[in-house]
């Protein structure tokens, strides 16, 4: 009788350990999928930075003569836990591209202006904000509403740090060719896993 109870207890312990392990694996998978989703949103914004809708050579030359616009910027250690802030600006494309919330530009009925723009430009920003009652922070998306006002929405919780770094153009040997920026490196850490999620995003529309 005693041997039977011992065997049952051992099986229950093994089963409990297996359930815990399975729960940990599922949680890690969910965190990874969430991180991949957020990295893709930031990558898409970076690739759009500096986009201008130019229909002719004349428009291109006119744009060169216009006042210089900063289409992308980094602010280091300004967010929660010394995280960084990234912001991008660009002209609306064909109206089908969405911002970090999936919102698309719409034509305003009373004129030629477009919704979710300010001075003809779309805006997106990414930073970390502390979440009350939790150990980590939340990645926030800053975008424009229909009236062009800034709005903030949470994209992912349980964030430890978020960092951005300029990456310059390099030769095959790894030596920098010029001070020209080639893209941005993103590094994201959560409080749920020790792993760092990172990604390099090359510029597509920046000079």
PDB file of C-alpha atoms in Angstrom:
ATOM      1  CA  UNK A   1       0.000   0.000   0.000  1.00  0.00           C
ATOM      2  CA  UNK A   2       2.770   2.388   1.006  1.00  0.00           C
ATOM      3  CA  UNK A   3       4.707   1.625  -2.192  1.00  0.00           C
ATOM      4  CA  UNK A   4       1.621   2.358  -4.302  1.00  0.00           C
ATOM      5  CA  UNK A   5       1.135   5.762  -2.635  1.00  0.00           C
ATOM      6  CA  UNK A   6       4.804   6.601  -3.175  1.00  0.00           C
ATOM      7  CA  UNK A   7       4.547   5.739  -6.887  1.00  0.00           C
ATOM      8  CA  UNK A   8       1.392   7.841  -7.281  1.00  0.00           C
ATOM      9  CA  UNK A   9       3.008  10.780  -5.465  1.00  0.00           C
ATOM     10  CA  UNK A  10       6.063  10.538  -7.709  1.00  0.00           C
ATOM     11  CA  UNK A  11       3.888  10.484 -10.829  1.00  0.00           C
ATOM     12  CA  UNK A  12       1.918  13.504  -9.609  1.00  0.00           C
ATOM     13  CA  UNK A  13       5.168  15.400  -8.973  1.00  0.00           C
ATOM     14  CA  UNK A  14       6.432  14.573 -12.451  1.00  0.00           C
ATOM     15  CA  UNK A  15       3.122  15.607 -13.968  1.00  0.00           C
ATOM     16  CA  UNK A  16       3.156  18.901 -12.066  1.00  0.00           C
ATOM     17  CA  UNK A  17       6.722  19.631 -13.210  1.00  0.00           C
ATOM     18  CA  UNK A  18       5.748  18.857 -16.808  1.00  0.00           C
ATOM     19  CA  UNK A  19       2.790  21.248 -16.615  1.00  0.00           C
ATOM     20  CA  UNK A  20       5.032  24.019 -15.221  1.00  0.00           C
ATOM     21  CA  UNK A  21       7.570  23.442 -17.967  1.00  0.00           C
ATOM     22  CA  UNK A  22       4.867  23.522 -20.634  1.00  0.00           C
ATOM     23  CA  UNK A  23       3.489  26.762 -19.179  1.00  0.00           C
ATOM     24  CA  UNK A  24       6.945  28.340 -19.288  1.00  0.00           C
ATOM     25  CA  UNK A  25       7.439  27.291 -22.909  1.00  0.00           C
ATOM     26  CA  UNK A  26       4.062  28.720 -23.916  1.00  0.00           C
ATOM     27  CA  UNK A  27       4.751  31.986 -22.074  1.00  0.00           C
ATOM     28  CA  UNK A  28       8.156  32.306 -23.769  1.00  0.00           C
ATOM     29  CA  UNK A  29       6.548  31.691 -27.172  1.00  0.00           C
ATOM     30  CA  UNK A  30       3.910  34.374 -26.545  1.00  0.00           C
ATOM     31  CA  UNK A  31       6.564  36.891 -25.423  1.00  0.00           C
ATOM     32  CA  UNK A  32       8.623  36.140 -28.526  1.00  0.00           C
ATOM     33  CA  UNK A  33       5.654  36.591 -30.861  1.00  0.00           C
ATOM     34  CA  UNK A  34       4.744  39.875 -29.153  1.00  0.00           C
ATOM     35  CA  UNK A  35       8.324  41.144 -29.459  1.00  0.00           C
ATOM     36  CA  UNK A  36       8.483  40.172 -33.151  1.00  0.00           C
ATOM     37  CA  UNK A  37       5.209  42.027 -33.789  1.00  0.00           C
ATOM     38  CA  UNK A  38       6.441  45.214 -32.081  1.00  0.00           C
ATOM     39  CA  UNK A  39       9.834  45.075 -33.812  1.00  0.00           C
ATOM     40  CA  UNK A  40       8.068  44.810 -37.170  1.00  0.00           C
ATOM     41  CA  UNK A  41       5.901  47.847 -36.372  1.00  0.00           C
ATOM     42  CA  UNK A  42       9.010  49.885 -35.521  1.00  0.00           C
ATOM     43  CA  UNK A  43      10.853  48.564 -38.577  1.00  0.00           C
ATOM     44  CA  UNK A  44       7.990  49.535 -40.857  1.00  0.00           C
ATOM     45  CA  UNK A  45       7.991  53.063 -39.427  1.00  0.00           C
ATOM     46  CA  UNK A  46      11.770  53.402 -39.877  1.00  0.00           C
ATOM     47  CA  UNK A  47      11.547  52.261 -43.489  1.00  0.00           C
ATOM     48  CA  UNK A  48       8.882  54.919 -44.147  1.00  0.00           C
ATOM     49  CA  UNK A  49      10.945  57.716 -42.558  1.00  0.00           C
ATOM     50  CA  UNK A  50      11.633  60.478 -45.068  1.00  0.00           C
ATOM     51  CA  UNK A  51       9.176  59.232 -47.681  1.00  0.00           C
ATOM     52  CA  UNK A  52       8.003  61.979 -50.038  1.00  0.00           C
ATOM     53  CA  UNK A  53       5.433  61.598 -52.764  1.00  0.00           C
ATOM     54  CA  UNK A  54       7.190  63.104 -55.787  1.00  0.00           C
ATOM     55  CA  UNK A  55       5.443  63.041 -59.128  1.00  0.00           C
ATOM     56  CA  UNK A  56       8.008  64.832 -61.279  1.00  0.00           C
ATOM     57  CA  UNK A  57      11.601  66.037 -61.465  1.00  0.00           C
ATOM     58  CA  UNK A  58      10.343  69.580 -60.857  1.00  0.00           C
ATOM     59  CA  UNK A  59       8.740  68.528 -57.578  1.00  0.00           C
ATOM     60  CA  UNK A  60      11.965  66.802 -56.574  1.00  0.00           C
ATOM     61  CA  UNK A  61      14.041  69.949 -57.237  1.00  0.00           C
ATOM     62  CA  UNK A  62      11.496  72.083 -55.424  1.00  0.00           C
ATOM     63  CA  UNK A  63      11.748  69.769 -52.430  1.00  0.00           C
ATOM     64  CA  UNK A  64      15.522  70.182 -52.360  1.00  0.00           C
ATOM     65  CA  UNK A  65      15.104  73.952 -52.162  1.00  0.00           C
ATOM     66  CA  UNK A  66      12.615  73.745 -49.309  1.00  0.00           C
ATOM     67  CA  UNK A  67      13.595  74.077 -45.662  1.00  0.00           C
ATOM     68  CA  UNK A  68      15.265  70.938 -44.335  1.00  0.00           C
ATOM     69  CA  UNK A  69      12.938  68.629 -42.399  1.00  0.00           C
ATOM     70  CA  UNK A  70      14.181  66.153 -39.802  1.00  0.00           C
ATOM     71  CA  UNK A  71      12.388  62.943 -40.736  1.00  0.00           C
ATOM     72  CA  UNK A  72      13.833  60.718 -38.004  1.00  0.00           C
ATOM     73  CA  UNK A  73      15.311  61.276 -34.570  1.00  0.00           C
ATOM     74  CA  UNK A  74      16.610  59.433 -31.505  1.00  0.00           C
ATOM     75  CA  UNK A  75      16.543  60.663 -27.928  1.00  0.00           C
ATOM     76  CA  UNK A  76      18.703  58.495 -25.700  1.00  0.00           C
ATOM     77  CA  UNK A  77      17.901  57.582 -22.080  1.00  0.00           C
ATOM     78  CA  UNK A  78      14.798  59.790 -21.930  1.00  0.00           C
ATOM     79  CA  UNK A  79      12.295  57.014 -21.197  1.00  0.00           C
ATOM     80  CA  UNK A  80      11.613  54.759 -18.245  1.00  0.00           C
ATOM     81  CA  UNK A  81      14.647  52.774 -17.022  1.00  0.00           C
ATOM     82  CA  UNK A  82      16.898  54.897 -19.287  1.00  0.00           C
ATOM     83  CA  UNK A  83      15.199  53.619 -22.440  1.00  0.00           C
ATOM     84  CA  UNK A  84      15.383  55.548 -25.711  1.00  0.00           C
ATOM     85  CA  UNK A  85      12.819  57.338 -27.848  1.00  0.00           C
ATOM     86  CA  UNK A  86      12.552  56.976 -31.628  1.00  0.00           C
ATOM     87  CA  UNK A  87      10.345  59.188 -33.798  1.00  0.00           C
ATOM     88  CA  UNK A  88       9.799  59.311 -37.560  1.00  0.00           C
ATOM     89  CA  UNK A  89       7.998  61.582 -40.016  1.00  0.00           C
ATOM     90  CA  UNK A  90       6.993  61.052 -43.624  1.00  0.00           C
ATOM     91  CA  UNK A  91       4.468  62.156 -46.203  1.00  0.00           C
ATOM     92  CA  UNK A  92       1.402  59.931 -46.685  1.00  0.00           C
ATOM     93  CA  UNK A  93       1.991  57.317 -49.356  1.00  0.00           C
ATOM     94  CA  UNK A  94      -0.990  55.874 -51.228  1.00  0.00           C
ATOM     95  CA  UNK A  95      -3.343  55.956 -48.253  1.00  0.00           C
ATOM     96  CA  UNK A  96      -3.152  52.207 -47.672  1.00  0.00           C
ATOM     97  CA  UNK A  97      -0.218  52.248 -45.264  1.00  0.00           C
ATOM     98  CA  UNK A  98      -1.230  52.313 -41.613  1.00  0.00           C
ATOM     99  CA  UNK A  99       0.533  53.735 -38.598  1.00  0.00           C
ATOM    100  CA  UNK A 100       1.578  51.661 -35.576  1.00  0.00           C
ATOM    101  CA  UNK A 101      -2.117  51.210 -34.742  1.00  0.00           C
ATOM    102  CA  UNK A 102      -3.153  50.375 -38.300  1.00  0.00           C
ATOM    103  CA  UNK A 103      -4.885  53.740 -38.820  1.00  0.00           C
ATOM    104  CA  UNK A 104      -4.852  54.985 -42.400  1.00  0.00           C
ATOM    105  CA  UNK A 105      -4.868  58.504 -43.800  1.00  0.00           C
ATOM    106  CA  UNK A 106      -8.246  59.778 -44.975  1.00  0.00           C
ATOM    107  CA  UNK A 107      -9.137  62.792 -47.105  1.00  0.00           C
ATOM    108  CA  UNK A 108     -10.786  65.539 -45.065  1.00  0.00           C
ATOM    109  CA  UNK A 109     -14.150  66.435 -46.600  1.00  0.00           C
ATOM    110  CA  UNK A 110     -13.832  70.217 -46.226  1.00  0.00           C
ATOM    111  CA  UNK A 111     -10.543  70.579 -48.110  1.00  0.00           C
ATOM    112  CA  UNK A 112      -7.450  69.016 -49.596  1.00  0.00           C
ATOM    113  CA  UNK A 113      -5.840  68.250 -46.238  1.00  0.00           C
ATOM    114  CA  UNK A 114      -5.574  64.696 -44.964  1.00  0.00           C
ATOM    115  CA  UNK A 115      -6.454  63.300 -41.569  1.00  0.00           C
ATOM    116  CA  UNK A 116      -3.831  61.921 -39.169  1.00  0.00           C
ATOM    117  CA  UNK A 117      -1.213  64.369 -40.476  1.00  0.00           C
ATOM    118  CA  UNK A 118       0.378  67.577 -39.198  1.00  0.00           C
ATOM    119  CA  UNK A 119       1.773  70.045 -41.717  1.00  0.00           C
ATOM    120  CA  UNK A 120       1.318  67.340 -44.343  1.00  0.00           C
ATOM    121  CA  UNK A 121       3.388  64.762 -42.478  1.00  0.00           C
ATOM    122  CA  UNK A 122       2.585  61.576 -40.610  1.00  0.00           C
ATOM    123  CA  UNK A 123       4.251  60.980 -37.254  1.00  0.00           C
ATOM    124  CA  UNK A 124       5.073  57.895 -35.221  1.00  0.00           C
ATOM    125  CA  UNK A 125       7.083  57.578 -32.019  1.00  0.00           C
ATOM    126  CA  UNK A 126       8.143  54.673 -29.799  1.00  0.00           C
ATOM    127  CA  UNK A 127       9.212  54.868 -26.151  1.00  0.00           C
ATOM    128  CA  UNK A 128       8.838  53.065 -22.798  1.00  0.00           C
ATOM    129  CA  UNK A 129       6.509  54.292 -20.071  1.00  0.00           C
ATOM    130  CA  UNK A 130       6.249  52.926 -16.524  1.00  0.00           C
ATOM    131  CA  UNK A 131       3.173  50.843 -15.821  1.00  0.00           C
ATOM    132  CA  UNK A 132       1.701  51.229 -12.343  1.00  0.00           C
ATOM    133  CA  UNK A 133       1.726  48.097 -10.225  1.00  0.00           C
ATOM    134  CA  UNK A 134       4.063  46.195 -12.566  1.00  0.00           C
ATOM    135  CA  UNK A 135       7.793  45.546 -12.456  1.00  0.00           C
ATOM    136  CA  UNK A 136       8.319  46.581 -16.056  1.00  0.00           C
ATOM    137  CA  UNK A 137       7.196  49.291 -18.418  1.00  0.00           C
ATOM    138  CA  UNK A 138       5.115  49.449 -21.569  1.00  0.00           C
ATOM    139  CA  UNK A 139       6.192  50.254 -25.126  1.00  0.00           C
ATOM    140  CA  UNK A 140       4.064  53.185 -26.191  1.00  0.00           C
ATOM    141  CA  UNK A 141       3.205  54.195 -29.727  1.00  0.00           C
ATOM    142  CA  UNK A 142       2.760  57.919 -30.369  1.00  0.00           C
ATOM    143  CA  UNK A 143       0.717  58.733 -33.456  1.00  0.00           C
ATOM    144  CA  UNK A 144      -1.729  61.334 -34.761  1.00  0.00           C
ATOM    145  CA  UNK A 145      -5.510  61.132 -34.484  1.00  0.00           C
ATOM    146  CA  UNK A 146      -7.967  62.295 -37.150  1.00  0.00           C
ATOM    147  CA  UNK A 147      -7.490  65.930 -36.095  1.00  0.00           C
ATOM    148  CA  UNK A 148      -3.696  65.703 -36.122  1.00  0.00           C
ATOM    149  CA  UNK A 149      -3.406  65.594 -32.325  1.00  0.00           C
ATOM    150  CA  UNK A 150      -0.864  63.383 -30.605  1.00  0.00           C
ATOM    151  CA  UNK A 151      -2.209  60.173 -29.043  1.00  0.00           C
ATOM    152  CA  UNK A 152      -0.424  57.426 -27.077  1.00  0.00           C
ATOM    153  CA  UNK A 153      -1.302  53.726 -27.101  1.00  0.00           C
ATOM    154  CA  UNK A 154       0.370  50.757 -25.399  1.00  0.00           C
ATOM    155  CA  UNK A 155       1.843  48.112 -27.730  1.00  0.00           C
ATOM    156  CA  UNK A 156       3.517  45.682 -25.307  1.00  0.00           C
ATOM    157  CA  UNK A 157       3.873  45.319 -21.526  1.00  0.00           C
ATOM    158  CA  UNK A 158       6.564  43.790 -19.263  1.00  0.00           C
ATOM    159  CA  UNK A 159       9.350  45.817 -20.901  1.00  0.00           C
ATOM    160  CA  UNK A 160      12.731  46.203 -19.218  1.00  0.00           C
ATOM    161  CA  UNK A 161      14.586  48.373 -21.745  1.00  0.00           C
ATOM    162  CA  UNK A 162      14.287  49.630 -25.322  1.00  0.00           C
ATOM    163  CA  UNK A 163      17.324  51.047 -27.107  1.00  0.00           C
ATOM    164  CA  UNK A 164      17.998  52.438 -30.573  1.00  0.00           C
ATOM    165  CA  UNK A 165      21.392  53.029 -32.190  1.00  0.00           C
ATOM    166  CA  UNK A 166      22.427  54.651 -35.449  1.00  0.00           C
ATOM    167  CA  UNK A 167      24.264  52.308 -37.792  1.00  0.00           C
ATOM    168  CA  UNK A 168      26.632  53.795 -40.382  1.00  0.00           C
ATOM    169  CA  UNK A 169      27.548  52.533 -43.805  1.00  0.00           C
ATOM    170  CA  UNK A 170      30.503  50.123 -43.802  1.00  0.00           C
ATOM    171  CA  UNK A 171      32.832  48.445 -46.242  1.00  0.00           C
ATOM    172  CA  UNK A 172      33.043  44.646 -46.519  1.00  0.00           C
ATOM    173  CA  UNK A 173      35.921  44.698 -44.030  1.00  0.00           C
ATOM    174  CA  UNK A 174      33.690  46.444 -41.500  1.00  0.00           C
ATOM    175  CA  UNK A 175      35.321  49.860 -41.769  1.00  0.00           C
ATOM    176  CA  UNK A 176      32.976  52.901 -41.926  1.00  0.00           C
ATOM    177  CA  UNK A 177      32.844  54.453 -45.393  1.00  0.00           C
ATOM    178  CA  UNK A 178      31.370  57.809 -44.332  1.00  0.00           C
ATOM    179  CA  UNK A 179      29.359  59.411 -41.546  1.00  0.00           C
ATOM    180  CA  UNK A 180      26.202  58.666 -43.549  1.00  0.00           C
ATOM    181  CA  UNK A 181      23.671  56.655 -41.565  1.00  0.00           C
ATOM    182  CA  UNK A 182      22.552  53.376 -43.083  1.00  0.00           C
ATOM    183  CA  UNK A 183      19.847  52.456 -40.609  1.00  0.00           C
ATOM    184  CA  UNK A 184      18.873  51.845 -36.996  1.00  0.00           C
ATOM    185  CA  UNK A 185      19.591  48.953 -34.655  1.00  0.00           C
ATOM    186  CA  UNK A 186      16.754  48.123 -32.224  1.00  0.00           C
ATOM    187  CA  UNK A 187      17.335  46.214 -28.963  1.00  0.00           C
ATOM    188  CA  UNK A 188      14.416  45.175 -26.765  1.00  0.00           C
ATOM    189  CA  UNK A 189      14.468  43.385 -23.388  1.00  0.00           C
ATOM    190  CA  UNK A 190      11.492  42.177 -21.361  1.00  0.00           C
ATOM    191  CA  UNK A 191      11.135  41.383 -17.664  1.00  0.00           C
ATOM    192  CA  UNK A 192       9.767  37.913 -18.504  1.00  0.00           C
ATOM    193  CA  UNK A 193      12.803  36.542 -20.356  1.00  0.00           C
ATOM    194  CA  UNK A 194      16.555  37.056 -20.177  1.00  0.00           C
ATOM    195  CA  UNK A 195      16.782  37.013 -23.956  1.00  0.00           C
ATOM    196  CA  UNK A 196      17.300  40.232 -25.934  1.00  0.00           C
ATOM    197  CA  UNK A 197      15.251  40.771 -29.081  1.00  0.00           C
ATOM    198  CA  UNK A 198      17.082  42.847 -31.672  1.00  0.00           C
ATOM    199  CA  UNK A 199      16.841  43.864 -35.286  1.00  0.00           C
ATOM    200  CA  UNK A 200      18.662  46.072 -37.786  1.00  0.00           C
ATOM    201  CA  UNK A 201      16.484  48.155 -40.087  1.00  0.00           C
ATOM    202  CA  UNK A 202      17.977  49.793 -43.177  1.00  0.00           C
ATOM    203  CA  UNK A 203      16.704  53.147 -44.354  1.00  0.00           C
ATOM    204  CA  UNK A 204      14.638  53.084 -47.515  1.00  0.00           C
ATOM    205  CA  UNK A 205      13.758  56.741 -48.090  1.00  0.00           C
ATOM    206  CA  UNK A 206      16.415  58.684 -46.197  1.00  0.00           C
ATOM    207  CA  UNK A 207      19.112  60.444 -48.260  1.00  0.00           C
TER     208      UNK A 207
END
